[in-house]
Coordinates of C-alpha atoms and ligand atoms in Angstrom, one line a residue:
M1 CA 37.0 -145.5 -4.1
C2 CA 40.5 -144.4 -5.2
G3 CA 43.5 -146.4 -4.3
I4 CA 47.0 -145.0 -3.9
I5 CA 50.3 -146.7 -3.7
G6 CA 53.9 -145.3 -3.7
Y7 CA 57.2 -147.1 -3.5
V8 CA 60.8 -145.9 -2.7
G9 CA 63.6 -148.4 -2.3
Y10 CA 66.1 -150.6 -4.1
R11 CA 63.8 -152.8 -6.1
D12 CA 62.1 -152.1 -9.4
A13 CA 59.1 -150.1 -8.5
Q14 CA 56.9 -150.9 -11.5
P15 CA 55.8 -154.5 -10.7
I16 CA 55.4 -153.6 -7.0
L17 CA 53.1 -150.7 -7.9
I18 CA 51.1 -152.7 -10.5
E19 CA 50.6 -155.6 -8.1
G20 CA 49.6 -153.1 -5.4
L21 CA 47.0 -151.6 -7.7
K22 CA 45.6 -155.1 -8.4
R23 CA 45.2 -155.7 -4.6
M24 CA 43.2 -152.5 -4.4
E25 CA 41.0 -153.3 -7.5
Y26 CA 38.2 -154.5 -5.2
R27 CA 37.7 -150.9 -3.9
G28 CA 36.1 -149.9 -7.2
Y29 CA 37.6 -147.7 -9.9
D30 CA 37.2 -146.5 -13.4
S31 CA 40.8 -145.6 -14.5
A32 CA 44.3 -146.2 -13.4
G33 CA 47.8 -144.8 -13.8
I34 CA 51.4 -145.0 -12.8
A35 CA 54.4 -142.5 -12.6
L36 CA 57.9 -143.8 -12.5
M37 CA 61.1 -141.8 -12.1
Q38 CA 64.3 -142.6 -13.8
N39 CA 67.5 -140.5 -14.3
G40 CA 65.8 -137.3 -13.1
S41 CA 62.7 -137.5 -15.2
T42 CA 59.2 -138.9 -14.6
Q43 CA 57.2 -140.9 -17.1
I44 CA 53.5 -141.2 -16.6
C45 CA 51.2 -143.8 -18.1
K46 CA 47.5 -143.8 -17.5
T47 CA 44.3 -145.2 -19.0
P48 CA 40.6 -145.6 -18.5
G49 CA 39.5 -149.1 -17.5
R50 CA 41.2 -152.0 -15.8
I51 CA 44.7 -152.4 -14.4
S52 CA 45.3 -155.0 -17.2
A53 CA 44.7 -152.2 -19.7
L54 CA 47.3 -150.1 -17.9
E55 CA 49.8 -153.0 -18.0
N56 CA 49.2 -153.5 -21.7
K57 CA 49.8 -149.9 -22.3
L58 CA 53.0 -149.6 -20.3
D59 CA 55.8 -149.4 -22.8
W60 CA 58.9 -149.3 -20.6
N61 CA 62.5 -149.2 -21.6
G62 CA 63.4 -152.1 -19.3
Q63 CA 65.4 -149.9 -16.9
P64 CA 64.2 -150.3 -13.3
S65 CA 62.9 -147.3 -11.4
H66 CA 63.4 -147.2 -7.7
I67 CA 60.7 -144.7 -7.0
G68 CA 57.1 -144.4 -8.3
I69 CA 53.5 -143.7 -7.5
A70 CA 50.3 -145.3 -8.8
H71 CA 46.6 -144.8 -8.6
T72 CA 43.2 -146.3 -9.3
R73 CA 40.5 -143.6 -9.7
W74 CA 36.8 -143.5 -9.0
A75 CA 35.8 -140.3 -10.8
T76 CA 34.4 -137.4 -8.8
H77 CA 35.6 -134.3 -10.8
G78 CA 35.7 -134.9 -14.5
A79 CA 35.0 -138.0 -16.7
P80 CA 36.9 -141.2 -16.2
N81 CA 39.2 -140.6 -19.2
E82 CA 43.0 -140.7 -19.7
I83 CA 43.6 -137.0 -19.1
N84 CA 41.7 -136.9 -15.8
A85 CA 43.3 -140.2 -14.5
H86 CA 46.1 -139.9 -12.0
P87 CA 49.0 -139.4 -11.5
H88 CA 48.9 -135.7 -12.3
A89 CA 51.9 -133.5 -12.9
D90 CA 52.6 -129.8 -12.9
S91 CA 53.2 -128.0 -16.2
T92 CA 57.0 -128.6 -15.9
G93 CA 56.6 -132.3 -15.2
R94 CA 58.8 -131.9 -12.1
I95 CA 56.1 -132.7 -9.5
S96 CA 53.8 -135.7 -9.8
L97 CA 51.0 -136.7 -7.5
V98 CA 48.3 -139.2 -6.8
H99 CA 45.3 -138.2 -4.7
N100 CA 42.3 -139.8 -3.0
G101 CA 39.7 -137.3 -1.8
I102 CA 38.2 -134.0 -2.9
I103 CA 39.9 -130.6 -2.9
E104 CA 36.8 -128.5 -2.2
N105 CA 38.3 -125.1 -3.0
H106 CA 39.8 -126.2 -6.3
D107 CA 38.0 -123.5 -8.2
T108 CA 39.5 -120.7 -6.1
L109 CA 43.0 -122.3 -6.3
R110 CA 42.6 -122.7 -10.1
T111 CA 41.8 -119.0 -10.5
F112 CA 44.8 -118.1 -8.3
L113 CA 47.1 -120.3 -10.4
E114 CA 45.7 -118.8 -13.7
R115 CA 46.5 -115.4 -12.5
K116 CA 50.1 -116.6 -12.2
E117 CA 49.9 -117.9 -15.8
I118 CA 49.8 -121.6 -14.6
H119 CA 47.1 -123.5 -16.5
C120 CA 45.7 -126.9 -15.8
I121 CA 45.0 -129.3 -18.6
S122 CA 42.6 -131.7 -16.9
E123 CA 39.2 -131.0 -15.2
T124 CA 40.4 -132.6 -11.9
D125 CA 40.8 -131.0 -8.5
T126 CA 43.9 -133.1 -8.2
E127 CA 45.9 -131.4 -10.9
V128 CA 45.3 -128.1 -9.2
L129 CA 47.1 -129.5 -6.1
A130 CA 50.1 -130.7 -8.2
Q131 CA 50.4 -127.3 -9.8
L132 CA 50.1 -125.6 -6.4
I133 CA 52.9 -127.7 -4.9
A134 CA 55.1 -126.9 -7.9
Y135 CA 54.3 -123.2 -7.4
F136 CA 55.6 -123.4 -3.8
Y137 CA 58.6 -125.6 -4.6
K138 CA 61.9 -124.0 -3.8
G139 CA 64.1 -127.1 -3.4
D140 CA 62.3 -128.9 -0.6
L141 CA 59.4 -131.1 -1.5
E142 CA 58.1 -131.6 2.0
K143 CA 58.0 -127.8 2.6
A144 CA 56.2 -127.2 -0.8
V145 CA 53.6 -129.9 0.0
R146 CA 53.0 -128.3 3.5
A147 CA 52.7 -124.9 2.0
A148 CA 50.2 -126.1 -0.6
L149 CA 48.1 -128.1 1.9
N150 CA 47.8 -125.1 4.1
D151 CA 45.8 -123.4 1.3
V152 CA 43.7 -126.5 0.6
Q153 CA 40.2 -127.2 2.0
G154 CA 38.8 -130.7 1.6
T155 CA 40.0 -134.2 2.0
Y156 CA 43.1 -135.9 0.8
G157 CA 45.4 -138.8 1.0
I158 CA 48.3 -138.0 -1.3
A159 CA 51.7 -139.3 -2.4
V160 CA 54.0 -136.9 -4.2
M161 CA 57.4 -137.0 -5.8
C162 CA 59.7 -134.5 -7.4
T163 CA 62.4 -135.1 -10.1
D164 CA 64.8 -132.8 -8.1
E165 CA 64.6 -135.2 -5.1
P166 CA 64.7 -138.7 -6.7
G167 CA 64.8 -140.6 -3.4
V168 CA 62.0 -138.9 -1.6
L169 CA 58.2 -139.5 -1.4
V170 CA 56.0 -137.2 0.5
A171 CA 52.6 -138.4 1.8
A172 CA 49.9 -136.5 3.6
R173 CA 46.5 -137.2 4.9
M174 CA 43.3 -135.4 5.7
G175 CA 40.1 -137.5 5.8
S176 CA 41.3 -140.2 3.4
P177 CA 43.1 -143.3 4.7
L178 CA 46.9 -143.5 4.3
I179 CA 49.3 -146.1 5.6
L180 CA 53.0 -146.2 5.6
G181 CA 54.5 -149.7 5.0
V182 CA 57.9 -150.0 6.7
G183 CA 60.4 -152.3 5.0
K184 CA 64.1 -152.9 5.0
N185 CA 65.9 -150.3 2.7
E186 CA 62.5 -149.7 1.2
N187 CA 59.3 -148.0 2.2
L188 CA 55.8 -147.9 0.8
I189 CA 52.7 -145.7 1.1
A190 CA 49.2 -147.0 0.4
S191 CA 45.6 -146.2 1.0
D192 CA 44.9 -149.8 1.8
A193 CA 46.8 -152.4 3.8
A194 CA 46.0 -155.0 1.2
A195 CA 48.4 -153.3 -1.2
L196 CA 51.3 -153.5 1.3
L197 CA 50.9 -157.0 2.7
A198 CA 53.1 -158.7 0.0
H199 CA 56.0 -156.6 1.2
T200 CA 55.6 -155.9 4.8
S201 CA 53.2 -156.2 7.8
Q202 CA 54.9 -153.4 9.7
V203 CA 52.8 -150.2 9.2
I204 CA 52.2 -146.7 10.5
Y205 CA 48.8 -145.2 10.3
L206 CA 49.0 -141.6 9.4
S207 CA 46.4 -139.3 11.2
D208 CA 44.6 -136.4 9.7
G209 CA 46.8 -133.4 9.3
E210 CA 50.0 -135.4 9.2
I211 CA 52.7 -135.4 6.6
A212 CA 55.4 -138.1 6.1
R213 CA 58.7 -137.7 4.3
V214 CA 59.8 -141.1 3.2
T215 CA 63.1 -142.3 1.8
P216 CA 64.3 -145.9 1.4
E217 CA 66.0 -145.9 4.8
E218 CA 63.8 -143.7 6.9
F219 CA 60.6 -141.8 7.4
R220 CA 59.8 -138.6 9.3
T221 CA 56.3 -137.6 10.3
T222 CA 55.2 -134.0 11.1
T223 CA 52.0 -132.0 11.4
L224 CA 50.8 -129.5 8.8
D225 CA 52.5 -126.9 11.1
A226 CA 55.8 -128.8 10.9
I227 CA 55.7 -130.1 14.5
P228 CA 57.4 -133.5 14.6
V229 CA 55.1 -136.4 15.5
T230 CA 56.4 -139.8 16.8
K231 CA 54.3 -142.7 15.4
D232 CA 54.1 -146.3 16.6
V233 CA 54.9 -149.1 14.1
E234 CA 52.0 -151.5 14.2
E235 CA 51.6 -155.1 12.9
I236 CA 48.9 -155.9 10.3
E237 CA 47.1 -159.0 11.5
W238 CA 45.7 -160.2 8.1
T239 CA 47.8 -162.6 6.0
L240 CA 48.2 -162.5 2.2
E241 CA 46.3 -165.9 1.9
E242 CA 43.3 -164.3 3.5
I243 CA 43.1 -161.6 0.8
E244 CA 43.4 -164.2 -2.0
L245 CA 40.7 -166.3 -3.7
G246 CA 41.7 -169.7 -2.2
G247 CA 40.1 -171.7 -5.1
Y248 CA 36.8 -169.8 -5.3
E249 CA 35.8 -168.1 -8.5
H250 CA 34.9 -164.9 -6.8
F251 CA 35.6 -163.2 -3.5
M252 CA 31.9 -162.9 -2.8
A253 CA 31.5 -166.7 -3.0
K254 CA 34.5 -167.2 -0.8
E255 CA 33.2 -164.7 1.7
I256 CA 29.7 -166.2 1.7
F257 CA 31.1 -169.7 2.2
E258 CA 33.5 -168.8 4.9
Q259 CA 30.7 -167.2 7.1
P260 CA 30.6 -170.1 9.6
E261 CA 34.3 -169.7 10.2
A262 CA 34.1 -165.9 10.2
L263 CA 31.3 -166.1 12.8
R264 CA 33.3 -168.5 15.0
N265 CA 36.3 -166.1 14.8
C266 CA 34.0 -163.2 15.7
L267 CA 32.6 -164.9 18.7
R268 CA 35.9 -166.5 19.9
G269 CA 36.9 -165.4 23.3
R270 CA 33.8 -163.3 23.7
L271 CA 31.1 -165.9 24.1
D272 CA 31.3 -168.4 26.9
E273 CA 28.3 -170.7 26.2
Q274 CA 29.1 -173.0 29.1
H275 CA 28.7 -170.3 31.7
G276 CA 26.5 -168.0 29.7
A277 CA 29.0 -165.2 29.9
I278 CA 30.1 -162.5 27.5
T279 CA 33.5 -160.7 27.4
L280 CA 33.7 -157.6 25.4
G281 CA 37.2 -156.3 26.2
G282 CA 37.0 -153.2 24.0
I283 CA 34.1 -151.7 25.9
T284 CA 34.2 -153.0 29.4
K285 CA 35.7 -149.9 30.8
Y286 CA 32.5 -148.1 29.7
T287 CA 30.2 -150.6 31.3
R288 CA 28.8 -148.1 33.8
E289 CA 28.0 -145.6 31.0
L290 CA 26.5 -148.3 28.9
V291 CA 24.2 -149.6 31.7
R292 CA 23.1 -146.0 32.5
A293 CA 22.6 -145.0 28.9
R294 CA 19.1 -143.7 28.2
R295 CA 19.3 -144.1 24.5
F296 CA 21.4 -145.8 21.8
I297 CA 21.8 -144.5 18.3
L298 CA 23.3 -146.9 15.7
T299 CA 24.6 -145.1 12.6
A300 CA 26.0 -146.6 9.4
C301 CA 25.7 -146.8 5.6
G302 CA 24.6 -149.5 3.2
T303 CA 24.7 -153.1 4.5
A304 CA 26.2 -151.9 7.8
Y305 CA 23.0 -149.8 8.2
H306 CA 20.9 -152.9 7.7
A307 CA 22.9 -154.7 10.4
G308 CA 22.3 -151.6 12.6
L309 CA 18.6 -151.9 12.0
L310 CA 18.6 -155.5 13.2
G311 CA 20.6 -154.2 16.2
E312 CA 17.8 -151.8 17.0
Y313 CA 15.2 -154.6 17.0
F314 CA 17.5 -156.7 19.1
F315 CA 18.4 -153.9 21.6
E316 CA 14.8 -153.0 22.2
D317 CA 13.4 -156.6 22.2
V318 CA 16.1 -158.4 24.1
A319 CA 17.9 -155.7 26.1
R320 CA 14.9 -153.5 26.6
V321 CA 16.9 -150.3 25.9
P322 CA 15.7 -147.5 23.6
C323 CA 17.5 -147.6 20.4
E324 CA 17.3 -146.1 16.9
T325 CA 19.3 -146.6 13.8
E326 CA 20.0 -143.9 11.4
Y327 CA 21.7 -143.4 8.0
A328 CA 25.0 -141.8 8.8
S329 CA 24.6 -139.4 5.9
E330 CA 21.4 -138.0 7.4
F331 CA 22.6 -138.1 11.0
R332 CA 25.7 -136.0 10.3
Y333 CA 23.8 -133.1 8.7
R334 CA 20.4 -132.9 10.5
N335 CA 21.7 -131.4 13.7
P336 CA 20.6 -134.4 15.8
I337 CA 19.7 -134.1 19.5
I338 CA 22.2 -135.9 21.6
D339 CA 21.2 -135.6 25.3
D340 CA 23.0 -136.8 28.3
G341 CA 23.0 -140.6 28.4
T342 CA 23.0 -141.1 24.6
V343 CA 25.5 -143.7 23.3
V344 CA 26.3 -143.6 19.6
I345 CA 27.6 -146.7 17.9
A346 CA 29.1 -146.3 14.4
I347 CA 29.1 -149.6 12.4
S348 CA 31.4 -150.0 9.4
Q349 CA 33.3 -152.8 7.7
S350 CA 36.0 -150.6 6.3
G351 CA 36.1 -148.1 9.1
E352 CA 36.7 -145.4 6.4
T353 CA 33.2 -144.6 5.1
I354 CA 33.2 -140.8 5.2
D355 CA 29.6 -140.3 6.2
T356 CA 29.9 -142.8 9.1
L357 CA 33.1 -141.1 10.2
A358 CA 31.4 -137.7 10.1
A359 CA 28.4 -139.0 12.0
L360 CA 30.8 -140.3 14.7
R361 CA 32.5 -136.9 14.9
E362 CA 29.2 -135.1 15.2
A363 CA 28.2 -137.4 18.0
K364 CA 31.5 -136.9 19.8
M365 CA 31.4 -133.2 19.4
K366 CA 27.9 -133.2 21.1
G367 CA 29.3 -135.2 24.0
A368 CA 28.0 -138.7 23.3
L369 CA 30.0 -141.7 24.2
A370 CA 31.0 -142.9 20.8
L371 CA 31.7 -146.6 20.1
G372 CA 32.6 -148.4 17.0
I373 CA 31.8 -151.8 15.5
V374 CA 34.4 -152.1 12.8
N375 CA 36.2 -154.8 10.8
V376 CA 39.4 -153.1 9.6
V377 CA 41.9 -152.9 12.4
G378 CA 43.6 -149.5 12.7
S379 CA 41.0 -147.8 10.4
T380 CA 40.1 -144.2 10.9
I381 CA 36.7 -144.9 12.6
S382 CA 38.3 -147.5 14.9
R383 CA 40.9 -144.9 16.0
E384 CA 38.4 -142.1 16.5
T385 CA 35.9 -143.9 18.7
D386 CA 36.1 -143.8 22.5
A387 CA 36.1 -147.6 22.4
G388 CA 34.9 -150.4 20.2
I389 CA 34.7 -154.0 19.1
Y390 CA 36.4 -155.4 16.1
L391 CA 34.5 -157.9 13.9
H392 CA 37.4 -160.3 13.4
V393 CA 35.8 -161.8 10.3
G394 CA 38.9 -161.3 8.2
P395 CA 39.3 -159.1 5.2
E396 CA 36.2 -158.6 3.0
I397 CA 37.2 -158.0 -0.6
G398 CA 33.9 -158.5 -2.6
V399 CA 32.2 -155.1 -2.9
A400 CA 28.9 -156.6 -1.8
S401 CA 29.2 -157.0 1.9
T402 CA 28.3 -160.5 3.3
K403 CA 30.4 -161.8 6.1
A404 CA 30.9 -158.4 7.6
F405 CA 27.1 -158.1 7.9
I406 CA 27.0 -161.4 9.8
G407 CA 29.8 -160.1 12.0
Q408 CA 28.2 -156.7 12.6
F409 CA 24.9 -158.3 13.7
A410 CA 26.6 -160.9 15.8
I411 CA 28.5 -158.3 17.7
L412 CA 25.3 -156.3 18.2
T413 CA 23.6 -159.4 19.6
L414 CA 26.5 -159.8 22.1
V415 CA 26.3 -156.2 23.1
G416 CA 22.5 -156.5 23.3
I417 CA 22.7 -159.6 25.6
F418 CA 25.4 -157.9 27.7
L419 CA 23.1 -154.9 28.2
G420 CA 20.1 -157.1 28.6
R421 CA 21.6 -158.9 31.6
R422 CA 22.2 -155.6 33.2
H423 CA 18.5 -154.6 32.7
H424 CA 15.7 -157.2 32.5
L425 CA 17.1 -160.3 30.9
S426 CA 17.4 -163.3 33.2
Q427 CA 20.5 -165.4 33.4
P428 CA 18.7 -168.5 32.0
A429 CA 17.2 -166.5 29.1
A430 CA 20.6 -165.0 28.3
H431 CA 22.2 -168.4 28.6
E432 CA 19.7 -169.9 26.1
L433 CA 20.4 -167.2 23.6
L434 CA 24.2 -167.6 23.9
K435 CA 23.9 -171.4 23.5
A436 CA 21.8 -170.8 20.4
L437 CA 24.3 -168.3 19.1
A438 CA 27.2 -170.8 19.5
R439 CA 25.2 -173.3 17.4
I440 CA 24.7 -170.8 14.5
P441 CA 28.0 -171.5 12.7
D442 CA 27.1 -175.2 12.2
Q443 CA 23.6 -174.2 11.2
M444 CA 25.0 -171.8 8.7
S445 CA 26.9 -174.7 7.0
E446 CA 23.6 -176.5 6.6
V447 CA 22.1 -173.5 4.8
L448 CA 25.2 -173.1 2.6
A449 CA 24.8 -176.7 1.5
M450 CA 21.7 -175.7 -0.5
S451 CA 23.7 -173.4 -2.8
D452 CA 22.9 -175.6 -5.8
Q453 CA 19.2 -175.5 -5.0
V454 CA 19.4 -171.7 -4.9
R455 CA 21.2 -171.6 -8.2
L456 CA 18.3 -173.5 -9.8
V457 CA 15.9 -170.9 -8.6
A458 CA 18.2 -168.2 -9.9
E459 CA 18.3 -169.9 -13.3
R460 CA 14.5 -169.9 -13.4
Y461 CA 14.2 -166.2 -12.5
Q462 CA 17.3 -164.9 -14.1
H463 CA 15.4 -162.7 -16.6
A464 CA 13.1 -161.1 -14.1
N465 CA 13.9 -157.5 -13.7
N466 CA 11.6 -156.5 -10.9
W467 CA 11.6 -158.2 -7.5
L468 CA 10.0 -157.5 -4.1
Y469 CA 11.6 -158.6 -0.8
L470 CA 9.2 -158.7 2.1
G471 CA 9.5 -159.5 5.8
R472 CA 8.1 -158.5 9.2
G473 CA 10.0 -157.9 12.5
Y474 CA 13.5 -159.1 12.3
N475 CA 12.8 -160.4 8.8
Y476 CA 12.3 -156.8 7.6
P477 CA 15.9 -155.7 7.7
V478 CA 16.8 -159.1 6.2
A479 CA 14.4 -158.3 3.3
I480 CA 16.0 -154.9 2.6
E481 CA 19.5 -156.4 2.8
G482 CA 18.5 -159.2 0.4
A483 CA 17.1 -156.7 -2.0
L484 CA 20.3 -154.6 -1.8
K485 CA 22.4 -157.6 -2.5
I486 CA 20.5 -158.5 -5.7
K487 CA 20.4 -154.8 -6.9
E488 CA 24.1 -154.1 -6.4
I489 CA 25.6 -157.2 -8.1
S490 CA 22.9 -158.4 -10.5
Y491 CA 21.6 -155.0 -11.7
V492 CA 18.0 -156.2 -11.0
H493 CA 15.5 -153.7 -9.6
A494 CA 14.5 -155.0 -6.2
E495 CA 12.7 -153.3 -3.4
G496 CA 12.7 -154.5 0.2
M497 CA 10.2 -153.4 2.7
P498 CA 8.1 -154.4 5.7
A499 CA 5.6 -156.9 4.3
A500 CA 2.6 -154.9 5.6
E501 CA 3.8 -151.8 3.7
M502 CA 3.2 -153.7 0.4
K503 CA -0.5 -152.9 0.6
H504 CA 0.3 -149.1 0.7
G505 CA 1.5 -149.0 -2.9
P506 CA 3.9 -151.6 -4.1
I507 CA 1.1 -154.2 -4.4
A508 CA 0.2 -152.3 -7.6
L509 CA 3.4 -153.6 -9.1
I510 CA 2.6 -157.2 -8.7
T511 CA 1.8 -158.9 -12.0
E512 CA 1.7 -162.5 -13.1
G513 CA 5.0 -164.2 -12.5
M514 CA 6.8 -161.4 -10.7
P515 CA 9.1 -162.9 -8.1
V516 CA 8.4 -161.9 -4.5
V517 CA 10.8 -163.1 -1.9
F518 CA 9.2 -163.6 1.6
I519 CA 11.3 -164.2 4.7
A520 CA 8.6 -166.2 6.5
T521 CA 10.3 -168.0 9.4
H522 CA 8.6 -169.0 12.7
G523 CA 8.2 -166.0 14.9
N524 CA 5.6 -163.7 16.5
Q525 CA 4.3 -162.4 13.2
Y526 CA 4.3 -165.8 11.4
E527 CA 0.5 -165.9 10.8
K528 CA 0.5 -162.3 9.5
I529 CA 3.2 -163.1 6.9
L530 CA 1.2 -166.1 5.7
G531 CA -1.6 -163.6 5.0
N532 CA 0.7 -161.4 3.0
I533 CA 1.9 -164.4 1.0
N534 CA -1.7 -165.1 0.1
E535 CA -2.2 -161.5 -1.0
V536 CA 0.7 -161.8 -3.4
R537 CA -0.4 -165.2 -4.7
A538 CA -3.9 -163.9 -5.4
R539 CA -2.3 -161.4 -7.8
G540 CA -0.2 -163.9 -9.6
G541 CA 3.1 -163.2 -7.9
H542 CA 5.6 -166.0 -7.7
I543 CA 6.6 -166.7 -4.1
I544 CA 10.1 -167.5 -3.1
A545 CA 10.1 -168.1 0.6
V546 CA 12.7 -168.5 3.3
A547 CA 11.1 -170.7 5.9
T548 CA 11.8 -172.6 9.1
A549 CA 12.9 -176.2 8.3
G550 CA 9.9 -178.5 8.0
D551 CA 7.3 -175.8 7.6
R552 CA 4.6 -177.3 5.4
K553 CA 2.2 -174.3 5.4
V554 CA 4.7 -172.0 3.7
A555 CA 5.7 -174.8 1.3
D556 CA 2.1 -175.2 0.3
L557 CA 1.8 -171.5 -0.6
A558 CA 5.2 -170.9 -2.1
D559 CA 6.6 -171.7 -5.6
Q560 CA 10.1 -172.2 -4.1
V561 CA 11.2 -172.7 -0.5
F562 CA 14.6 -172.4 1.1
Y563 CA 14.6 -174.0 4.5
V564 CA 16.8 -172.7 7.4
P565 CA 17.3 -174.6 10.7
D566 CA 15.2 -173.4 13.7
C567 CA 16.7 -171.0 16.2
P568 CA 15.4 -168.2 18.5
E569 CA 13.7 -165.5 16.5
P570 CA 16.2 -162.7 17.3
L571 CA 19.1 -164.8 15.9
Q572 CA 17.3 -165.9 12.7
P573 CA 18.8 -163.2 10.5
L574 CA 22.2 -164.9 10.8
L575 CA 20.7 -167.8 8.9
T576 CA 17.9 -166.2 6.8
I577 CA 20.2 -163.8 5.0
I578 CA 22.4 -166.6 3.6
P579 CA 19.9 -167.9 0.9
L580 CA 19.4 -164.3 -0.2
Q581 CA 23.2 -163.7 -0.5
L582 CA 23.4 -166.9 -2.5
L583 CA 20.5 -165.9 -4.7
A584 CA 22.1 -162.6 -5.5
Y585 CA 25.4 -164.3 -6.2
H586 CA 24.1 -166.9 -8.6
M587 CA 21.9 -164.4 -10.4
A588 CA 24.9 -162.1 -10.9
V589 CA 27.0 -165.0 -12.3
L590 CA 24.1 -166.1 -14.6
R591 CA 23.6 -162.6 -15.9
G592 CA 27.3 -162.3 -16.6
C593 CA 27.8 -159.4 -14.1
N594 CA 31.2 -158.6 -12.6
V595 CA 30.4 -160.0 -9.1
D596 CA 33.2 -158.6 -7.1
K597 CA 33.4 -155.2 -8.8
P598 CA 29.9 -154.2 -9.7
R599 CA 29.6 -151.2 -12.0
N600 CA 29.6 -147.8 -10.4
L601 CA 30.1 -149.2 -6.9
A602 CA 33.1 -148.9 -4.5
K603 CA 34.0 -151.0 -1.5
S604 CA 35.0 -148.1 0.6
V605 CA 33.1 -144.9 0.1
T606 CA 35.4 -142.1 1.1
V607 CA 33.6 -139.3 -0.6
E608 CA 30.1 -137.9 0.4
Ligands
G6P701 C1 29.7 -149.3 0.3 C2 29.8 -150.8 0.1 C3 28.8 -151.5 0.9 C4 28.9 -151.1 2.4 C5 28.9 -149.6 2.5 C6 29.3 -149.2 3.9 O1 28.5 -148.8 -0.3 O2 29.6 -151.2 -1.3 O3 28.9 -152.9 0.8 O4 27.9 -151.7 3.1 O5 29.8 -149.0 1.6 O6 30.6 -149.5 4.1 P1 31.3 -149.8 5.5 O7 32.7 -150.0 5.1 O8 31.2 -148.5 6.3 O9 30.6 -150.9 6.2

């Protein structure tokens, strides 16, 4: 979704802002723009397309500007063209603004402004806000922003500047992330920590309903009602190297290949395989509530939802606690029943997905203990949960989630074993699972070593436009995650489903040569899946199977086999997903798709 950056300080703002935009490119966008102030006037340059197009278009006079704002846009109101791109200015050009979010009452505000003879030139909700701030401006930008925001309904992360106050940036937040980067004689504002890291690791996370007035030397934070708020300066843990490519061609490849290390980091300090113990610092103070919980609801979107679905299988199978997983977008609006003893766990890589955040708030409002499994430290979801567990898998930049999925499920297995021990799981059984979990990173490396083999298969099927992904039990969520991967980055139509469901309709799609991916590892439904493979074969489908190392039966039935090392069935998804990630990756590369920034998609979905 949209990315925002603002700079005020002693250096030239332009390269800092452009570099910051590039760091946020991965979030997904369709147009970009920059506003720089010099000698009391603001110049705005914007364009549809990439940041490089904006750079080419920038025709600057060579004079440095010490204050500016910039934006990458993911269109919500109005087409992704130049006029709708941000920054937006008021009719006099005095106020300029970048915005992430949606002003829901923009029509009402537009009518109000029109009655005052103030006319907008773009279709955006954002320009309305710029005009409204200018309308309220009487010599104090912070006051004008506050007055305007008090009339606004919706979500926003904004950065605003005014030619009458050339050393001041004003930022405000409601529902869209905004971080203040604290430097020496310079300060920054951004919607994403990645845009700040090159300059500072000292940050302040603004909360909803807060406004910051930022100058090169200081910042002041207040509420929408002008009550001062004291904020802690926190340290970002991620390094610049971690958010760079490190020799890989794409972030997705880097993130797939660093999964063994990511999993080790995720498990470090939490899993003691020698003694069979688990330490989950973030949630231990709620152990009593967790043990007494009567029901768990896991809620998330996209890939995180698939990890949640695996968590549901694991919680019920291993921990023997009732659990259901629900799309956050459904949960938030369907007035769910949350009785006493319900624990809701929100799962999110970014910690900013608006539907997941809203689901969490709904759960809290109804009295549930609300926990989070989140990757981005300090993100909104992580701050709004009662307690939680960070993934510690490092920054994920590729839009298609890979290592975060591994981390999310790994954390769920730890929570599941932790709960299981307090219910029916014996110490030896828990110990066996933990020992197996500790072996997974090495086994992952074995699976990754077959990347070239997977590429050959991708080459063979690169022109196929319809795929089915089928699995049973734990392999079913893996199937739908595999299908999602190939859809989102290769633009191939793929459907994932429980293998048995195929017979209730999708089998009609199977024609000679259609690729059908089966996740067919050893487990309690192994014989059943062999039956399903035969059904597809009988109709001419081509079988691409993920199977347990050495399995001859599957090899005899399949056209292609990817072997994964043996491990306990509940942990297999940590291995079986890898060939499917690789398949999607190689397909996308072969089909010439933009792997890290697939069309129409965004890394962090901050609108409904
Ligand atoms: C977007 C991303 C997906 C991700 C989903 C949920 O759709 O493209 O990769 O799984 O959002 O994101 P979250 O940050 O909440 O895990």
